[in-house]
One Martini backbone bead per residue (centre of mass of N, CA, C, O) as a GRO file, in nm:
protein
  404
    1UNK     BB    1  -0.054   3.424   4.094
    2UNK     BB    2   0.179   3.461   3.840
    3UNK     BB    3   0.355   3.224   3.899
    4UNK     BB    4   0.151   3.015   3.884
    5UNK     BB    5   0.065   3.069   3.559
    6UNK     BB    6   0.332   3.011   3.409
    7UNK     BB    7   0.371   2.698   3.539
    8UNK     BB    8   0.073   2.604   3.444
    9UNK     BB    9   0.140   2.666   3.159
   10UNK     BB   10   0.133   2.506   2.810
   11UNK     BB   11   0.230   2.564   2.483
   12UNK     BB   12   0.035   2.498   2.202
   13UNK     BB   13   0.149   2.536   1.870
   14UNK     BB   14  -0.025   2.623   1.554
   15UNK     BB   15   0.070   2.712   1.231
   16UNK     BB   16  -0.066   2.851   1.013
   17UNK     BB   17  -0.046   2.950   0.708
   18UNK     BB   18  -0.081   3.231   0.516
   19UNK     BB   19  -0.340   3.258   0.308
   20UNK     BB   20  -0.242   3.600   0.229
   21UNK     BB   21  -0.360   3.852   0.353
   22UNK     BB   22  -0.441   4.003   0.607
   23UNK     BB   23  -0.779   4.028   0.755
   24UNK     BB   24  -0.981   4.247   0.924
   25UNK     BB   25  -1.146   4.017   1.058
   26UNK     BB   26  -0.924   3.936   1.200
   27UNK     BB   27  -0.782   3.921   1.478
   28UNK     BB   28  -0.420   3.955   1.426
   29UNK     BB   29  -0.433   3.744   1.226
   30UNK     BB   30  -0.555   3.518   1.479
   31UNK     BB   31  -0.671   3.215   1.534
   32UNK     BB   32  -0.736   3.144   1.894
   33UNK     BB   33  -0.714   2.858   2.064
   34UNK     BB   34  -0.799   2.772   2.428
   35UNK     BB   35  -0.655   2.468   2.604
   36UNK     BB   36  -0.868   2.428   2.943
   37UNK     BB   37  -0.706   2.192   3.190
   38UNK     BB   38  -0.606   1.894   3.270
   39UNK     BB   39  -0.226   1.805   3.377
   40UNK     BB   40  -0.282   1.701   3.746
   41UNK     BB   41  -0.507   1.524   3.792
   42UNK     BB   42  -0.787   1.337   3.763
   43UNK     BB   43  -0.831   1.418   3.441
   44UNK     BB   44  -0.572   1.349   3.262
   45UNK     BB   45  -0.623   1.151   3.120
   46UNK     BB   46  -0.906   1.151   2.950
   47UNK     BB   47  -0.748   1.445   2.937
   48UNK     BB   48  -0.578   1.665   2.872
   49UNK     BB   49  -0.322   1.592   2.625
   50UNK     BB   50  -0.531   1.480   2.478
   51UNK     BB   51  -0.733   1.706   2.405
   52UNK     BB   52  -0.456   1.896   2.219
   53UNK     BB   53  -0.422   1.650   2.040
   54UNK     BB   54  -0.724   1.700   1.909
   55UNK     BB   55  -0.701   1.976   1.839
   56UNK     BB   56  -0.417   1.904   1.658
   57UNK     BB   57  -0.563   1.736   1.460
   58UNK     BB   58  -0.806   1.943   1.339
   59UNK     BB   59  -0.654   2.149   1.252
   60UNK     BB   60  -0.482   1.974   1.041
   61UNK     BB   61  -0.775   1.899   0.909
   62UNK     BB   62  -0.851   2.151   0.816
   63UNK     BB   63  -0.741   2.400   0.748
   64UNK     BB   64  -0.667   2.618   0.639
   65UNK     BB   65  -0.710   3.020   0.651
   66UNK     BB   66  -0.816   3.318   0.449
   67UNK     BB   67  -0.624   3.528   0.628
   68UNK     BB   68  -0.505   3.335   0.873
   69UNK     BB   69  -0.461   3.192   1.150
   70UNK     BB   70  -0.404   2.891   1.357
   71UNK     BB   71  -0.397   2.913   1.735
   72UNK     BB   72  -0.244   2.682   2.041
   73UNK     BB   73  -0.333   2.709   2.362
   74UNK     BB   74  -0.247   2.605   2.692
   75UNK     BB   75  -0.352   2.490   2.999
   76UNK     BB   76  -0.348   2.451   3.352
   77UNK     BB   77  -0.587   2.432   3.662
   78UNK     BB   78  -0.580   2.211   3.869
   79UNK     BB   79  -0.889   2.243   3.982
   80UNK     BB   80  -0.898   2.556   3.970
   81UNK     BB   81  -1.105   2.882   4.031
   82UNK     BB   82  -0.902   3.093   3.978
   83UNK     BB   83  -0.723   2.983   3.782
   84UNK     BB   84  -0.894   2.967   3.546
   85UNK     BB   85  -0.999   3.202   3.558
   86UNK     BB   86  -0.718   3.385   3.515
   87UNK     BB   87  -0.673   3.309   3.274
   88UNK     BB   88  -0.919   3.381   3.097
   89UNK     BB   89  -0.839   3.672   3.104
   90UNK     BB   90  -0.605   3.687   3.038
   91UNK     BB   91  -0.607   3.581   2.734
   92UNK     BB   92  -0.800   3.776   2.652
   93UNK     BB   93  -0.653   4.061   2.730
   94UNK     BB   94  -0.325   3.942   2.610
   95UNK     BB   95  -0.358   3.760   2.421
   96UNK     BB   96  -0.604   3.695   2.213
   97UNK     BB   97  -0.849   3.472   2.262
   98UNK     BB   98  -1.133   3.363   2.113
   99UNK     BB   99  -1.081   3.051   2.249
  100UNK     BB  100  -1.232   2.810   2.489
  101UNK     BB  101  -1.173   2.485   2.580
  102UNK     BB  102  -1.322   2.132   2.779
  103UNK     BB  103  -1.314   2.214   3.098
  104UNK     BB  104  -1.263   2.054   3.343
  105UNK     BB  105  -1.527   2.126   3.535
  106UNK     BB  106  -1.737   2.268   3.659
  107UNK     BB  107  -1.651   2.530   3.841
  108UNK     BB  108  -1.431   2.655   3.633
  109UNK     BB  109  -1.691   2.680   3.418
  110UNK     BB  110  -1.824   2.869   3.544
  111UNK     BB  111  -1.611   3.115   3.545
  112UNK     BB  112  -1.562   3.098   3.245
  113UNK     BB  113  -1.803   3.207   3.151
  114UNK     BB  114  -1.852   3.491   3.289
  115UNK     BB  115  -1.597   3.595   3.139
  116UNK     BB  116  -1.668   3.558   2.831
  117UNK     BB  117  -1.886   3.726   2.836
  118UNK     BB  118  -1.744   3.995   2.952
  119UNK     BB  119  -1.535   3.956   2.702
  120UNK     BB  120  -1.662   3.845   2.439
  121UNK     BB  121  -1.673   3.565   2.350
  122UNK     BB  122  -1.571   3.191   2.339
  123UNK     BB  123  -1.715   2.890   2.473
  124UNK     BB  124  -1.627   2.537   2.470
  125UNK     BB  125  -1.746   2.241   2.639
  126UNK     BB  126  -1.637   1.923   2.658
  127UNK     BB  127  -1.611   1.823   2.971
  128UNK     BB  128  -1.819   1.916   3.152
  129UNK     BB  129  -2.113   1.868   3.318
  130UNK     BB  130  -2.329   2.087   3.414
  131UNK     BB  131  -2.653   2.176   3.339
  132UNK     BB  132  -2.625   2.487   3.418
  133UNK     BB  133  -2.502   2.588   3.188
  134UNK     BB  134  -2.773   2.609   3.043
  135UNK     BB  135  -2.933   2.741   3.258
  136UNK     BB  136  -2.880   2.901   3.537
  137UNK     BB  137  -2.585   2.944   3.338
  138UNK     BB  138  -2.602   3.080   3.091
  139UNK     BB  139  -2.483   3.189   2.757
  140UNK     BB  140  -2.434   3.344   2.435
  141UNK     BB  141  -2.113   3.264   2.515
  142UNK     BB  142  -2.162   2.951   2.559
  143UNK     BB  143  -2.119   2.576   2.533
  144UNK     BB  144  -2.258   2.282   2.540
  145UNK     BB  145  -2.148   1.987   2.411
  146UNK     BB  146  -2.081   1.635   2.508
  147UNK     BB  147  -2.264   1.672   2.773
  148UNK     BB  148  -2.417   1.590   3.107
  149UNK     BB  149  -2.634   1.535   3.384
  150UNK     BB  150  -2.911   1.523   3.263
  151UNK     BB  151  -2.822   1.277   3.057
  152UNK     BB  152  -2.707   1.077   3.250
  153UNK     BB  153  -2.944   1.044   3.411
  154UNK     BB  154  -3.153   0.977   3.234
  155UNK     BB  155  -3.021   0.707   3.113
  156UNK     BB  156  -2.914   0.528   3.316
  157UNK     BB  157  -3.170   0.585   3.541
  158UNK     BB  158  -3.385   0.470   3.345
  159UNK     BB  159  -3.271   0.188   3.269
  160UNK     BB  160  -3.219   0.072   3.633
  161UNK     BB  161  -3.530   0.134   3.705
  162UNK     BB  162  -3.673  -0.037   3.498
  163UNK     BB  163  -3.542  -0.323   3.553
  164UNK     BB  164  -3.614  -0.243   3.930
  165UNK     BB  165  -3.411  -0.034   4.056
  166UNK     BB  166  -3.524   0.185   4.323
  167UNK     BB  167  -3.299   0.222   4.548
  168UNK     BB  168  -3.087   0.480   4.681
  169UNK     BB  169  -2.681   0.567   4.668
  170UNK     BB  170  -2.495   0.827   4.734
  171UNK     BB  171  -2.190   0.940   4.596
  172UNK     BB  172  -2.049   1.233   4.629
  173UNK     BB  173  -1.890   1.511   4.526
  174UNK     BB  174  -1.792   1.752   4.665
  175UNK     BB  175  -1.854   1.945   4.384
  176UNK     BB  176  -2.071   2.084   4.079
  177UNK     BB  177  -2.079   1.794   3.992
  178UNK     BB  178  -2.177   1.657   4.197
  179UNK     BB  179  -2.471   1.795   4.266
  180UNK     BB  180  -2.601   1.777   3.994
  181UNK     BB  181  -2.581   1.418   3.938
  182UNK     BB  182  -2.749   1.388   4.204
  183UNK     BB  183  -3.004   1.592   4.105
  184UNK     BB  184  -3.055   1.471   3.824
  185UNK     BB  185  -3.072   1.149   3.964
  186UNK     BB  186  -3.287   1.178   4.134
  187UNK     BB  187  -3.501   1.246   4.027
  188UNK     BB  188  -3.551   1.012   3.831
  189UNK     BB  189  -3.612   0.822   4.021
  190UNK     BB  190  -3.851   0.948   4.195
  191UNK     BB  191  -4.032   0.973   3.921
  192UNK     BB  192  -3.997   0.664   3.870
  193UNK     BB  193  -4.094   0.585   4.212
  194UNK     BB  194  -3.848   0.592   4.352
  195UNK     BB  195  -3.539   0.590   4.594
  196UNK     BB  196  -3.403   0.777   4.858
  197UNK     BB  197  -3.145   0.675   5.123
  198UNK     BB  198  -2.885   0.859   5.055
  199UNK     BB  199  -2.579   1.076   5.086
  200UNK     BB  200  -2.270   1.156   5.027
  201UNK     BB  201  -1.994   1.358   5.115
  202UNK     BB  202  -1.667   1.369   4.889
  203UNK     BB  203  -1.358   1.442   4.886
  204UNK     BB  204  -1.150   1.525   4.672
  205UNK     BB  205  -0.901   1.272   4.673
  206UNK     BB  206  -0.990   1.045   4.829
  207UNK     BB  207  -0.808   0.715   4.947
  208UNK     BB  208  -1.079   0.694   5.142
  209UNK     BB  209  -1.426   0.499   5.134
  210UNK     BB  210  -1.508   0.331   5.387
  211UNK     BB  211  -1.731   0.513   5.542
  212UNK     BB  212  -1.875   0.588   5.284
  213UNK     BB  213  -1.932   0.220   5.175
  214UNK     BB  214  -2.077   0.147   5.475
  215UNK     BB  215  -2.308   0.342   5.438
  216UNK     BB  216  -2.424   0.199   5.208
  217UNK     BB  217  -2.441  -0.107   5.280
  218UNK     BB  218  -2.645  -0.061   5.493
  219UNK     BB  219  -2.844   0.037   5.388
  220UNK     BB  220  -3.141  -0.002   5.132
  221UNK     BB  221  -2.991  -0.002   4.889
  222UNK     BB  222  -2.943  -0.110   4.542
  223UNK     BB  223  -2.813   0.145   4.479
  224UNK     BB  224  -2.483   0.262   4.398
  225UNK     BB  225  -2.377   0.586   4.331
  226UNK     BB  226  -2.168   0.751   4.117
  227UNK     BB  227  -2.083   1.129   4.161
  228UNK     BB  228  -1.830   1.112   3.972
  229UNK     BB  229  -1.477   1.116   3.868
  230UNK     BB  230  -1.197   0.949   3.797
  231UNK     BB  231  -1.001   0.851   4.062
  232UNK     BB  232  -1.259   0.836   4.239
  233UNK     BB  233  -1.399   0.606   4.096
  234UNK     BB  234  -1.212   0.426   4.098
  235UNK     BB  235  -1.174   0.344   4.359
  236UNK     BB  236  -1.492   0.307   4.447
  237UNK     BB  237  -1.443   0.038   4.234
  238UNK     BB  238  -1.228  -0.086   4.411
  239UNK     BB  239  -1.338  -0.102   4.672
  240UNK     BB  240  -1.629  -0.208   4.633
  241UNK     BB  241  -1.490  -0.501   4.574
  242UNK     BB  242  -1.371  -0.551   4.813
  243UNK     BB  243  -1.661  -0.510   5.003
  244UNK     BB  244  -1.833  -0.671   4.818
  245UNK     BB  245  -2.113  -0.504   4.754
  246UNK     BB  246  -2.227  -0.712   4.545
  247UNK     BB  247  -2.243  -0.964   4.664
  248UNK     BB  248  -2.455  -0.753   4.870
  249UNK     BB  249  -2.644  -0.692   4.589
  250UNK     BB  250  -2.505  -0.406   4.479
  251UNK     BB  251  -2.540  -0.220   4.285
  252UNK     BB  252  -2.346   0.004   4.033
  253UNK     BB  253  -2.360   0.337   3.945
  254UNK     BB  254  -2.105   0.460   3.707
  255UNK     BB  255  -2.235   0.790   3.571
  256UNK     BB  256  -1.952   0.808   3.512
  257UNK     BB  257  -1.713   0.684   3.229
  258UNK     BB  258  -1.437   0.627   3.141
  259UNK     BB  259  -1.235   0.384   2.976
  260UNK     BB  260  -0.914   0.467   3.117
  261UNK     BB  261  -1.058   0.376   3.365
  262UNK     BB  262  -1.087   0.092   3.259
  263UNK     BB  263  -0.816   0.013   3.170
  264UNK     BB  264  -0.702   0.052   3.489
  265UNK     BB  265  -0.884  -0.163   3.629
  266UNK     BB  266  -0.982  -0.392   3.479
  267UNK     BB  267  -1.302  -0.568   3.410
  268UNK     BB  268  -1.322  -0.688   3.634
  269UNK     BB  269  -1.414  -0.475   3.807
  270UNK     BB  270  -1.607  -0.324   3.552
  271UNK     BB  271  -1.830  -0.602   3.480
  272UNK     BB  272  -2.178  -0.472   3.421
  273UNK     BB  273  -2.161  -0.169   3.377
  274UNK     BB  274  -2.327   0.129   3.328
  275UNK     BB  275  -2.330   0.361   3.100
  276UNK     BB  276  -2.281   0.704   2.958
  277UNK     BB  277  -2.243   0.825   2.644
  278UNK     BB  278  -2.135   0.987   2.319
  279UNK     BB  279  -1.864   0.804   2.279
  280UNK     BB  280  -1.705   0.521   2.071
  281UNK     BB  281  -1.438   0.415   1.919
  282UNK     BB  282  -1.614   0.135   1.819
  283UNK     BB  283  -1.844   0.179   1.643
  284UNK     BB  284  -1.720   0.263   1.342
  285UNK     BB  285  -1.515   0.387   1.058
  286UNK     BB  286  -1.492   0.685   1.182
  287UNK     BB  287  -1.431   0.565   1.508
  288UNK     BB  288  -1.145   0.430   1.457
  289UNK     BB  289  -0.994   0.605   1.212
  290UNK     BB  290  -0.959   0.816   1.442
  291UNK     BB  291  -0.805   0.651   1.651
  292UNK     BB  292  -0.590   0.538   1.482
  293UNK     BB  293  -0.442   0.797   1.504
  294UNK     BB  294  -0.462   0.854   1.822
  295UNK     BB  295  -0.293   0.600   1.907
  296UNK     BB  296  -0.019   0.677   1.786
  297UNK     BB  297   0.034   0.929   1.948
  298UNK     BB  298  -0.067   0.832   2.273
  299UNK     BB  299  -0.151   0.488   2.372
  300UNK     BB  300  -0.451   0.523   2.308
  301UNK     BB  301  -0.772   0.608   2.348
  302UNK     BB  302  -1.009   0.770   2.316
  303UNK     BB  303  -1.210   0.993   2.474
  304UNK     BB  304  -1.509   1.160   2.476
  305UNK     BB  305  -1.377   1.445   2.540
  306UNK     BB  306  -1.159   1.424   2.313
  307UNK     BB  307  -1.346   1.420   2.071
  308UNK     BB  308  -1.496   1.665   2.144
  309UNK     BB  309  -1.257   1.862   2.121
  310UNK     BB  310  -1.246   1.830   1.807
  311UNK     BB  311  -1.521   1.887   1.751
  312UNK     BB  312  -1.539   2.148   1.797
  313UNK     BB  313  -1.333   2.311   1.647
  314UNK     BB  314  -1.427   2.227   1.388
  315UNK     BB  315  -1.717   2.404   1.465
  316UNK     BB  316  -1.584   2.670   1.456
  317UNK     BB  317  -1.379   2.683   1.201
  318UNK     BB  318  -1.657   2.643   1.028
  319UNK     BB  319  -1.746   2.930   1.125
  320UNK     BB  320  -1.504   3.100   1.044
  321UNK     BB  321  -1.498   3.088   0.792
  322UNK     BB  322  -1.757   3.126   0.650
  323UNK     BB  323  -1.784   3.458   0.870
  324UNK     BB  324  -1.445   3.557   0.798
  325UNK     BB  325  -1.408   3.546   1.138
  326UNK     BB  326  -1.429   3.598   1.475
  327UNK     BB  327  -1.659   3.728   1.568
  328UNK     BB  328  -1.808   3.618   1.832
  329UNK     BB  329  -2.116   3.650   1.729
  330UNK     BB  330  -2.125   3.569   1.485
  331UNK     BB  331  -2.026   3.262   1.486
  332UNK     BB  332  -2.232   3.181   1.693
  333UNK     BB  333  -2.425   3.173   1.496
  334UNK     BB  334  -2.377   3.012   1.284
  335UNK     BB  335  -2.315   2.744   1.527
  336UNK     BB  336  -2.609   2.706   1.496
  337UNK     BB  337  -2.661   2.721   1.186
  338UNK     BB  338  -2.453   2.442   1.211
  339UNK     BB  339  -2.444   2.159   1.165
  340UNK     BB  340  -2.308   1.860   1.372
  341UNK     BB  341  -2.041   1.713   1.171
  342UNK     BB  342  -1.904   1.381   1.272
  343UNK     BB  343  -1.799   1.076   1.365
  344UNK     BB  344  -2.054   1.185   1.668
  345UNK     BB  345  -2.210   1.336   1.466
  346UNK     BB  346  -2.534   1.353   1.362
  347UNK     BB  347  -2.730   1.610   1.282
  348UNK     BB  348  -2.631   1.841   1.524
  349UNK     BB  349  -2.741   2.057   1.747
  350UNK     BB  350  -2.731   2.439   1.844
  351UNK     BB  351  -2.895   2.577   2.101
  352UNK     BB  352  -3.006   2.877   2.258
  353UNK     BB  353  -2.856   2.740   2.507
  354UNK     BB  354  -2.604   2.586   2.366
  355UNK     BB  355  -2.689   2.284   2.371
  356UNK     BB  356  -2.604   2.028   2.267
  357UNK     BB  357  -2.776   1.818   2.035
  358UNK     BB  358  -2.757   1.411   2.039
  359UNK     BB  359  -2.659   1.119   2.081
  360UNK     BB  360  -2.684   0.865   2.292
  361UNK     BB  361  -2.510   0.610   2.538
  362UNK     BB  362  -2.584   0.265   2.615
  363UNK     BB  363  -2.326   0.118   2.803
  364UNK     BB  364  -2.213  -0.236   2.893
  365UNK     BB  365  -1.870  -0.399   3.045
  366UNK     BB  366  -1.755  -0.590   2.986
  367UNK     BB  367  -1.633  -0.956   3.001
  368UNK     BB  368  -1.322  -1.124   2.998
  369UNK     BB  369  -1.473  -1.315   2.813
  370UNK     BB  370  -1.607  -1.104   2.535
  371UNK     BB  371  -1.280  -0.970   2.517
  372UNK     BB  372  -1.062  -0.991   2.213
  373UNK     BB  373  -0.900  -0.711   2.323
  374UNK     BB  374  -0.758  -0.395   2.364
  375UNK     BB  375  -0.982  -0.169   2.374
  376UNK     BB  376  -1.278  -0.426   2.449
  377UNK     BB  377  -1.514  -0.301   2.660
  378UNK     BB  378  -1.783  -0.239   2.508
  379UNK     BB  379  -2.124  -0.270   2.474
  380UNK     BB  380  -2.430  -0.181   2.365
  381UNK     BB  381  -2.792  -0.113   2.449
  382UNK     BB  382  -2.840   0.184   2.365
  383UNK     BB  383  -3.032   0.483   2.207
  384UNK     BB  384  -3.062   0.825   2.249
  385UNK     BB  385  -3.173   1.062   2.135
  386UNK     BB  386  -3.189   1.352   2.192
  387UNK     BB  387  -3.454   1.509   2.285
  388UNK     BB  388  -3.404   1.294   2.512
  389UNK     BB  389  -3.200   1.299   2.700
  390UNK     BB  390  -3.209   1.601   2.716
  391UNK     BB  391  -3.339   1.903   2.801
  392UNK     BB  392  -3.658   2.036   2.746
  393UNK     BB  393  -3.703   2.402   2.669
  394UNK     BB  394  -3.965   2.377   2.896
  395UNK     BB  395  -3.745   2.329   3.169
  396UNK     BB  396  -3.572   2.600   3.157
  397UNK     BB  397  -3.351   2.820   3.320
  398UNK     BB  398  -3.305   2.980   3.060
  399UNK     BB  399  -3.291   3.310   2.974
  400UNK     BB  400  -3.249   3.285   2.658
  401UNK     BB  401  -3.539   3.111   2.679
  402UNK     BB  402  -3.843   3.093   2.483
  403UNK     BB  403  -4.122   3.142   2.607
  404UNK     BB  404  -4.514   3.008   2.580
   0.00000   0.00000   0.00000
């Protein structure tokens, strides 16, 4: 395991010069951020090296912190909860990491959440989806930063059901993320008077979806919902087109889709798909300016996961600088007291359950004729305020939430 861990670890360090003598309030005179990500699996294009780059950009843009240097290290969790947990434990116990960020893959994130609480550090989850991170598995040491399955379900689910398509069938990734997304979306459909005709659980990285698609095609459902991510979503969309699902009258709902995946598939295969996201690179001057700098280094536009990493690192450093310490409880309190403001979020807030409340956006993928340039993929169809997009505290299972 130790050899695997060492082989998986990819360290990238940014050391900002000390701006004066080391302060006693910073452990080891260093604020150390660990980017735990997917460098080799199905989410590596939409997170991975791009998430590390976003963290580097955030540190460089933020500038020095008096009395401390800021350092980034990174590792590949290989989409395995045991490797992610072992990395987190080593980072906290041996390497002096103060906070872990990114963590695509909900199973890995849930494992890291528990270890972070045990070690009294901070985890800011930019890329996993499961709403359980701020529900029954919430922690005073964890923040769920960018989006979650509840928001995806309610923004996309409400819009599709409101259009009159009420009968659904789920193709679901058979792990924590997929289960949570099917659960949350199914609840939306049934509350709105719709019906879930069935679902199939699919192993991750399955190359052949034909048997699953045939079950969906033969069902009475109007909507085939993909509770999948990354390469699984790409393969499902591509094979659904080959099977002629849309021609047979089915509507494909991709519940989680990144623009890198649209780029890989092309507009011919993805046109018309509706999706929910907290960020798109071409929304305003601020998002375009960040995307231009990111593209120059990455040769791809930033995904909402990667933009979330930038925002999480920036907000964390603001709190550390203001608190003049990297002590977890003090920094966490400061982050919850400080509004979230960056190019993707205006006046967001970190709620008591660790959920960041921000606006979410419903997009539709453009047709090839509508797209005017490379990466011109989305058109905005609705903006949903954060207090409507995310689970109300009154419905929360988080034991940190004080119920009236």
